[in-house]
Amino acid sequence: ELQTRLADGVNYTAFVYARDRAGNTINYSVGLVPGSSAAGQTQPFKYDVSRPTSTVSAPANGSKINGLAAFSGQSVETGANGSGVFKVYAAIRHTDGGAAAVGWWNWGTNAFDGAIADPPPAPPSPAWTQVASTTVQGLSSLAWSTAVPAGMLESSATYRVVSVALDNATNIQLNPAAAGAGAAFRYDTQVPTAAITAPALFAYLNAASLGSM
């Protein structure tokens, strides 16, 4: 009933007192000054409706890489006096190339799963793995990281990494896996080749016959 009357990021305290028909009272004070309520009947709480956000820093969006030990990034609590970042989850999607199925990595089966919806269901679900958590309340930011599973990345394939943050008030990041979110990258471990076609091997040339190399 009070949701429309409470302000985001504000600390409140609820007080209670009781009175029976005989006039006996508990936690009652003259003038209804709530500060005199017994400690066990006083309930402070913080109202927080702002959603946290998170980003991916490794790999960089649009990068081409030949090695990656871990995915990592940062999460941030938004709004003034927020409840603080509580957990961060990450998901990886195979988007093109290679032999694996196009789809989200299933952390239960350790394989890319084309049957997982795109975008995937909110965590906890097979597409997401928890990559950070804290017991400290009120944190404005929380770094996250997780090792790249063995066999996940295939050369000449493209992928997208996304993350989602959850705060202590259970607000969850909005549309974390929407198109364009996170970091897209190409993984390539194939060595390129180079060859000389002109001049020919062991050729005898002068200024007139050298031409272009």
PDB file of N, CA and C in Angstrom, residues 127-200:
ATOM      1  N   ALA A 127      21.982 -21.042 -18.717  1.00  0.00           N
ATOM      2  CA  ALA A 127      22.798 -20.142 -19.536  1.00  0.00           C
ATOM      3  C   ALA A 127      23.671 -19.210 -18.702  1.00  0.00           C
ATOM      4  N   TRP A 128      23.391 -19.092 -17.403  1.00  0.00           N
ATOM      5  CA  TRP A 128      24.118 -18.145 -16.561  1.00  0.00           C
ATOM      6  C   TRP A 128      24.929 -18.871 -15.498  1.00  0.00           C
ATOM      7  N   THR A 129      26.099 -18.339 -15.201  1.00  0.00           N
ATOM      8  CA  THR A 129      26.904 -18.826 -14.088  1.00  0.00           C
ATOM      9  C   THR A 129      27.254 -17.659 -13.186  1.00  0.00           C
ATOM     10  N   GLN A 130      27.212 -17.873 -11.889  1.00  0.00           N
ATOM     11  CA  GLN A 130      27.536 -16.806 -10.949  1.00  0.00           C
ATOM     12  C   GLN A 130      29.031 -16.546 -10.974  1.00  0.00           C
ATOM     13  N   VAL A 131      29.404 -15.283 -11.172  1.00  0.00           N
ATOM     14  CA  VAL A 131      30.814 -14.929 -11.308  1.00  0.00           C
ATOM     15  C   VAL A 131      31.295 -13.994 -10.199  1.00  0.00           C
ATOM     16  N   ALA A 132      30.388 -13.534  -9.334  1.00  0.00           N
ATOM     17  CA  ALA A 132      30.780 -12.695  -8.205  1.00  0.00           C
ATOM     18  C   ALA A 132      29.627 -12.630  -7.215  1.00  0.00           C
ATOM     19  N   SER A 133      29.979 -12.465  -5.940  1.00  0.00           N
ATOM     20  CA  SER A 133      28.979 -12.251  -4.895  1.00  0.00           C
ATOM     21  C   SER A 133      29.678 -11.630  -3.692  1.00  0.00           C
ATOM     22  N   THR A 134      28.898 -11.022  -2.813  1.00  0.00           N
ATOM     23  CA  THR A 134      29.465 -10.404  -1.625  1.00  0.00           C
ATOM     24  C   THR A 134      28.444 -10.438  -0.501  1.00  0.00           C
ATOM     25  N   THR A 135      28.926 -10.465   0.729  1.00  0.00           N
ATOM     26  CA  THR A 135      28.050 -10.378   1.895  1.00  0.00           C
ATOM     27  C   THR A 135      27.988  -8.951   2.425  1.00  0.00           C
ATOM     28  N   VAL A 136      28.787  -8.057   1.825  1.00  0.00           N
ATOM     29  CA  VAL A 136      28.821  -6.655   2.251  1.00  0.00           C
ATOM     30  C   VAL A 136      27.675  -5.894   1.585  1.00  0.00           C
ATOM     31  N   GLN A 137      26.866  -5.230   2.373  1.00  0.00           N
ATOM     32  CA  GLN A 137      25.758  -4.464   1.823  1.00  0.00           C
ATOM     33  C   GLN A 137      26.189  -3.043   1.497  1.00  0.00           C
ATOM     34  N   GLY A 138      25.517  -2.456   0.514  1.00  0.00           N
ATOM     35  CA  GLY A 138      25.769  -1.070   0.162  1.00  0.00           C
ATOM     36  C   GLY A 138      26.945  -0.836  -0.754  1.00  0.00           C
ATOM     37  N   LEU A 139      27.537  -1.897  -1.335  1.00  0.00           N
ATOM     38  CA  LEU A 139      28.674  -1.709  -2.244  1.00  0.00           C
ATOM     39  C   LEU A 139      28.214  -1.023  -3.529  1.00  0.00           C
ATOM     40  N   SER A 140      28.922   0.032  -3.908  1.00  0.00           N
ATOM     41  CA  SER A 140      28.560   0.754  -5.130  1.00  0.00           C
ATOM     42  C   SER A 140      29.062   0.045  -6.379  1.00  0.00           C
ATOM     43  N   SER A 141      30.069  -0.838  -6.238  1.00  0.00           N
ATOM     44  CA  SER A 141      30.594  -1.566  -7.389  1.00  0.00           C
ATOM     45  C   SER A 141      31.174  -2.902  -6.936  1.00  0.00           C
ATOM     46  N   LEU A 142      31.223  -3.838  -7.880  1.00  0.00           N
ATOM     47  CA  LEU A 142      31.756  -5.166  -7.589  1.00  0.00           C
ATOM     48  C   LEU A 142      32.368  -5.733  -8.860  1.00  0.00           C
ATOM     49  N   ALA A 143      33.672  -6.032  -8.837  1.00  0.00           N
ATOM     50  CA  ALA A 143      34.342  -6.628  -9.992  1.00  0.00           C
ATOM     51  C   ALA A 143      33.967  -8.104 -10.093  1.00  0.00           C
ATOM     52  N   TRP A 144      33.959  -8.631 -11.330  1.00  0.00           N
ATOM     53  CA  TRP A 144      33.637 -10.041 -11.532  1.00  0.00           C
ATOM     54  C   TRP A 144      34.596 -10.671 -12.529  1.00  0.00           C
ATOM     55  N   SER A 145      34.769 -11.986 -12.437  1.00  0.00           N
ATOM     56  CA  SER A 145      35.597 -12.724 -13.394  1.00  0.00           C
ATOM     57  C   SER A 145      35.278 -14.200 -13.273  1.00  0.00           C
ATOM     58  N   THR A 146      35.539 -14.919 -14.355  1.00  0.00           N
ATOM     59  CA  THR A 146      35.384 -16.371 -14.356  1.00  0.00           C
ATOM     60  C   THR A 146      36.298 -16.951 -15.424  1.00  0.00           C
ATOM     61  N   ALA A 147      36.922 -18.082 -15.121  1.00  0.00           N
ATOM     62  CA  ALA A 147      37.841 -18.716 -16.062  1.00  0.00           C
ATOM     63  C   ALA A 147      37.086 -19.224 -17.288  1.00  0.00           C
ATOM     64  N   VAL A 148      37.750 -19.180 -18.435  1.00  0.00           N
ATOM     65  CA  VAL A 148      37.167 -19.717 -19.665  1.00  0.00           C
ATOM     66  C   VAL A 148      37.201 -21.244 -19.582  1.00  0.00           C
ATOM     67  N   PRO A 149      36.055 -21.914 -19.690  1.00  0.00           N
ATOM     68  CA  PRO A 149      36.046 -23.376 -19.610  1.00  0.00           C
ATOM     69  C   PRO A 149      36.886 -24.006 -20.720  1.00  0.00           C
ATOM     70  N   ALA A 150      37.566 -25.097 -20.406  1.00  0.00           N
ATOM     71  CA  ALA A 150      38.372 -25.797 -21.400  1.00  0.00           C
ATOM     72  C   ALA A 150      37.488 -26.274 -22.544  1.00  0.00           C
ATOM     73  N   GLY A 151      37.928 -26.016 -23.762  1.00  0.00           N
ATOM     74  CA  GLY A 151      37.198 -26.470 -24.932  1.00  0.00           C
ATOM     75  C   GLY A 151      36.054 -25.583 -25.360  1.00  0.00           C
ATOM     76  N   MET A 152      35.808 -24.484 -24.663  1.00  0.00           N
ATOM     77  CA  MET A 152      34.687 -23.615 -25.028  1.00  0.00           C
ATOM     78  C   MET A 152      34.936 -22.873 -26.340  1.00  0.00           C
ATOM     79  N   LEU A 153      36.119 -22.295 -26.488  1.00  0.00           N
ATOM     80  CA  LEU A 153      36.406 -21.444 -27.633  1.00  0.00           C
ATOM     81  C   LEU A 153      37.036 -22.242 -28.767  1.00  0.00           C
ATOM     82  N   GLU A 154      36.538 -22.013 -29.968  1.00  0.00           N
ATOM     83  CA  GLU A 154      36.987 -22.716 -31.165  1.00  0.00           C
ATOM     84  C   GLU A 154      37.537 -21.703 -32.154  1.00  0.00           C
ATOM     85  N   SER A 155      38.677 -22.004 -32.755  1.00  0.00           N
ATOM     86  CA  SER A 155      39.300 -21.061 -33.665  1.00  0.00           C
ATOM     87  C   SER A 155      38.398 -20.748 -34.859  1.00  0.00           C
ATOM     88  N   SER A 156      38.461 -19.505 -35.308  1.00  0.00           N
ATOM     89  CA  SER A 156      37.683 -18.999 -36.448  1.00  0.00           C
ATOM     90  C   SER A 156      36.194 -18.926 -36.150  1.00  0.00           C
ATOM     91  N   ALA A 157      35.849 -18.759 -34.876  1.00  0.00           N
ATOM     92  CA  ALA A 157      34.456 -18.613 -34.472  1.00  0.00           C
ATOM     93  C   ALA A 157      34.276 -17.287 -33.745  1.00  0.00           C
ATOM     94  N   THR A 158      33.026 -16.804 -33.701  1.00  0.00           N
ATOM     95  CA  THR A 158      32.718 -15.555 -33.025  1.00  0.00           C
ATOM     96  C   THR A 158      31.788 -15.816 -31.842  1.00  0.00           C
ATOM     97  N   TYR A 159      31.918 -14.981 -30.817  1.00  0.00           N
ATOM     98  CA  TYR A 159      31.186 -15.175 -29.570  1.00  0.00           C
ATOM     99  C   TYR A 159      30.733 -13.826 -29.022  1.00  0.00           C
ATOM    100  N   ARG A 160      29.816 -13.898 -28.028  1.00  0.00           N
ATOM    101  CA  ARG A 160      29.374 -12.695 -27.326  1.00  0.00           C
ATOM    102  C   ARG A 160      29.242 -13.023 -25.840  1.00  0.00           C
ATOM    103  N   VAL A 161      29.835 -12.180 -25.003  1.00  0.00           N
ATOM    104  CA  VAL A 161      29.793 -12.352 -23.550  1.00  0.00           C
ATOM    105  C   VAL A 161      28.895 -11.271 -22.965  1.00  0.00           C
ATOM    106  N   VAL A 162      27.969 -11.662 -22.099  1.00  0.00           N
ATOM    107  CA  VAL A 162      27.097 -10.697 -21.437  1.00  0.00           C
ATOM    108  C   VAL A 162      27.115 -10.961 -19.937  1.00  0.00           C
ATOM    109  N   SER A 163      26.732  -9.965 -19.157  1.00  0.00           N
ATOM    110  CA  SER A 163      26.684 -10.108 -17.705  1.00  0.00           C
ATOM    111  C   SER A 163      25.420  -9.455 -17.173  1.00  0.00           C
ATOM    112  N   VAL A 164      25.005  -9.883 -15.982  1.00  0.00           N
ATOM    113  CA  VAL A 164      23.813  -9.318 -15.351  1.00  0.00           C
ATOM    114  C   VAL A 164      24.075  -9.168 -13.861  1.00  0.00           C
ATOM    115  N   ALA A 165      23.655  -8.025 -13.298  1.00  0.00           N
ATOM    116  CA  ALA A 165      23.879  -7.740 -11.882  1.00  0.00           C
ATOM    117  C   ALA A 165      22.560  -7.769 -11.119  1.00  0.00           C
ATOM    118  N   LEU A 166      22.671  -8.174  -9.853  1.00  0.00           N
ATOM    119  CA  LEU A 166      21.533  -8.229  -8.940  1.00  0.00           C
ATOM    120  C   LEU A 166      21.936  -7.496  -7.662  1.00  0.00           C
ATOM    121  N   ASP A 167      21.046  -6.634  -7.131  1.00  0.00           N
ATOM    122  CA  ASP A 167      21.411  -5.938  -5.907  1.00  0.00           C
ATOM    123  C   ASP A 167      20.715  -6.563  -4.695  1.00  0.00           C
ATOM    124  N   ASN A 168      21.010  -6.038  -3.515  1.00  0.00           N
ATOM    125  CA  ASN A 168      20.496  -6.610  -2.276  1.00  0.00           C
ATOM    126  C   ASN A 168      18.989  -6.457  -2.120  1.00  0.00           C
ATOM    127  N   ALA A 169      18.388  -5.552  -2.883  1.00  0.00           N
ATOM    128  CA  ALA A 169      16.933  -5.374  -2.844  1.00  0.00           C
ATOM    129  C   ALA A 169      16.249  -6.218  -3.916  1.00  0.00           C
ATOM    130  N   THR A 170      17.006  -7.134  -4.549  1.00  0.00           N
ATOM    131  CA  THR A 170      16.552  -8.055  -5.612  1.00  0.00           C
ATOM    132  C   THR A 170      16.208  -7.340  -6.914  1.00  0.00           C
ATOM    133  N   ASN A 171      16.641  -6.089  -7.092  1.00  0.00           N
ATOM    134  CA  ASN A 171      16.513  -5.448  -8.397  1.00  0.00           C
ATOM    135  C   ASN A 171      17.524  -6.075  -9.339  1.00  0.00           C
ATOM    136  N   ILE A 172      17.087  -6.429 -10.548  1.00  0.00           N
ATOM    137  CA  ILE A 172      17.975  -7.074 -11.505  1.00  0.00           C
ATOM    138  C   ILE A 172      18.174  -6.175 -12.716  1.00  0.00           C
ATOM    139  N   GLN A 173      19.346  -6.237 -13.291  1.00  0.00           N
ATOM    140  CA  GLN A 173      19.683  -5.426 -14.463  1.00  0.00           C
ATOM    141  C   GLN A 173      18.676  -5.656 -15.575  1.00  0.00           C
ATOM    142  N   LEU A 174      18.285  -4.591 -16.263  1.00  0.00           N
ATOM    143  CA  LEU A 174      17.272  -4.662 -17.307  1.00  0.00           C
ATOM    144  C   LEU A 174      17.879  -5.098 -18.642  1.00  0.00           C
ATOM    145  N   ASN A 175      17.298  -6.125 -19.261  1.00  0.00           N
ATOM    146  CA  ASN A 175      17.686  -6.612 -20.596  1.00  0.00           C
ATOM    147  C   ASN A 175      19.204  -6.807 -20.751  1.00  0.00           C
ATOM    148  N   PRO A 176      19.831  -7.599 -19.890  1.00  0.00           N
ATOM    149  CA  PRO A 176      21.292  -7.742 -19.951  1.00  0.00           C
ATOM    150  C   PRO A 176      21.796  -8.459 -21.198  1.00  0.00           C
ATOM    151  N   ALA A 177      20.957  -9.307 -21.817  1.00  0.00           N
ATOM    152  CA  ALA A 177      21.395 -10.075 -22.980  1.00  0.00           C
ATOM    153  C   ALA A 177      20.736  -9.606 -24.268  1.00  0.00           C
ATOM    154  N   ALA A 178      20.220  -8.384 -24.278  1.00  0.00           N
ATOM    155  CA  ALA A 178      19.596  -7.850 -25.489  1.00  0.00           C
ATOM    156  C   ALA A 178      20.614  -7.746 -26.609  1.00  0.00           C
ATOM    157  N   ALA A 179      20.124  -7.700 -27.837  1.00  0.00           N
ATOM    158  CA  ALA A 179      21.009  -7.607 -28.996  1.00  0.00           C
ATOM    159  C   ALA A 179      21.957  -6.416 -28.855  1.00  0.00           C
ATOM    160  N   GLY A 180      23.248  -6.661 -29.053  1.00  0.00           N
ATOM    161  CA  GLY A 180      24.246  -5.611 -28.946  1.00  0.00           C
ATOM    162  C   GLY A 180      24.837  -5.431 -27.566  1.00  0.00           C
ATOM    163  N   ALA A 181      24.255  -6.068 -26.552  1.00  0.00           N
ATOM    164  CA  ALA A 181      24.780  -5.927 -25.186  1.00  0.00           C
ATOM    165  C   ALA A 181      26.030  -6.773 -25.012  1.00  0.00           C
ATOM    166  N   GLY A 182      26.846  -6.423 -24.022  1.00  0.00           N
ATOM    167  CA  GLY A 182      28.037  -7.204 -23.722  1.00  0.00           C
ATOM    168  C   GLY A 182      29.179  -6.931 -24.679  1.00  0.00           C
ATOM    169  N   ALA A 183      30.012  -7.945 -24.887  1.00  0.00           N
ATOM    170  CA  ALA A 183      31.199  -7.814 -25.733  1.00  0.00           C
ATOM    171  C   ALA A 183      31.234  -8.941 -26.756  1.00  0.00           C
ATOM    172  N   ALA A 184      31.270  -8.568 -28.030  1.00  0.00           N
ATOM    173  CA  ALA A 184      31.401  -9.543 -29.116  1.00  0.00           C
ATOM    174  C   ALA A 184      32.867  -9.635 -29.517  1.00  0.00           C
ATOM    175  N   PHE A 185      33.339 -10.856 -29.834  1.00  0.00           N
ATOM    176  CA  PHE A 185      34.743 -11.005 -30.211  1.00  0.00           C
ATOM    177  C   PHE A 185      34.917 -12.200 -31.138  1.00  0.00           C
ATOM    178  N   ARG A 186      36.040 -12.198 -31.853  1.00  0.00           N
ATOM    179  CA  ARG A 186      36.416 -13.320 -32.722  1.00  0.00           C
ATOM    180  C   ARG A 186      37.624 -14.024 -32.119  1.00  0.00           C
ATOM    181  N   TYR A 187      37.562 -15.357 -32.063  1.00  0.00           N
ATOM    182  CA  TYR A 187      38.653 -16.156 -31.526  1.00  0.00           C
ATOM    183  C   TYR A 187      39.370 -16.836 -32.685  1.00  0.00           C
ATOM    184  N   ASP A 188      40.690 -16.634 -32.797  1.00  0.00           N
ATOM    185  CA  ASP A 188      41.436 -17.149 -33.950  1.00  0.00           C
ATOM    186  C   ASP A 188      42.833 -17.560 -33.505  1.00  0.00           C
ATOM    187  N   THR A 189      43.118 -18.843 -33.574  1.00  0.00           N
ATOM    188  CA  THR A 189      44.454 -19.350 -33.212  1.00  0.00           C
ATOM    189  C   THR A 189      45.195 -19.921 -34.416  1.00  0.00           C
ATOM    190  N   GLN A 190      44.626 -19.791 -35.611  1.00  0.00           N
ATOM    191  CA  GLN A 190      45.284 -20.317 -36.812  1.00  0.00           C
ATOM    192  C   GLN A 190      46.373 -19.361 -37.272  1.00  0.00           C
ATOM    193  N   VAL A 191      47.557 -19.887 -37.499  1.00  0.00           N
ATOM    194  CA  VAL A 191      48.700 -19.069 -37.906  1.00  0.00           C
ATOM    195  C   VAL A 191      48.551 -18.696 -39.384  1.00  0.00           C
ATOM    196  N   PRO A 192      48.731 -17.424 -39.757  1.00  0.00           N
ATOM    197  CA  PRO A 192      48.649 -17.034 -41.158  1.00  0.00           C
ATOM    198  C   PRO A 192      49.874 -17.517 -41.936  1.00  0.00           C
ATOM    199  N   THR A 193      49.809 -17.475 -43.254  1.00  0.00           N
ATOM    200  CA  THR A 193      50.944 -17.881 -44.103  1.00  0.00           C
ATOM    201  C   THR A 193      51.395 -16.712 -44.960  1.00  0.00           C
ATOM    202  N   ALA A 194      52.655 -16.785 -45.410  1.00  0.00           N
ATOM    203  CA  ALA A 194      53.209 -15.767 -46.296  1.00  0.00           C
ATOM    204  C   ALA A 194      54.196 -16.432 -47.244  1.00  0.00           C
ATOM    205  N   ALA A 195      54.204 -16.010 -48.494  1.00  0.00           N
ATOM    206  CA  ALA A 195      55.105 -16.596 -49.494  1.00  0.00           C
ATOM    207  C   ALA A 195      55.561 -15.527 -50.478  1.00  0.00           C
ATOM    208  N   ILE A 196      56.716 -15.753 -51.114  1.00  0.00           N
ATOM    209  CA  ILE A 196      57.251 -14.849 -52.135  1.00  0.00           C
ATOM    210  C   ILE A 196      57.040 -15.491 -53.503  1.00  0.00           C
ATOM    211  N   THR A 197      56.389 -14.780 -54.398  1.00  0.00           N
ATOM    212  CA  THR A 197      56.181 -15.284 -55.762  1.00  0.00           C
ATOM    213  C   THR A 197      57.061 -14.570 -56.783  1.00  0.00           C
ATOM    214  N   ALA A 198      57.500 -13.369 -56.454  1.00  0.00           N
ATOM    215  CA  ALA A 198      58.392 -12.632 -57.353  1.00  0.00           C
ATOM    216  C   ALA A 198      59.308 -11.766 -56.510  1.00  0.00           C
ATOM    217  N   PRO A 199      60.609 -11.837 -56.697  1.00  0.00           N
ATOM    218  CA  PRO A 199      61.280 -12.589 -57.781  1.00  0.00           C
ATOM    219  C   PRO A 199      61.307 -14.095 -57.510  1.00  0.00           C
ATOM    220  N   ALA A 200      61.507 -14.859 -58.562  1.00  0.00           N
ATOM    221  CA  ALA A 200      61.560 -16.310 -58.443  1.00  0.00           C
ATOM    222  C   ALA A 200      62.807 -16.730 -57.667  1.00  0.00           C
TER     223      ALA A 200
END
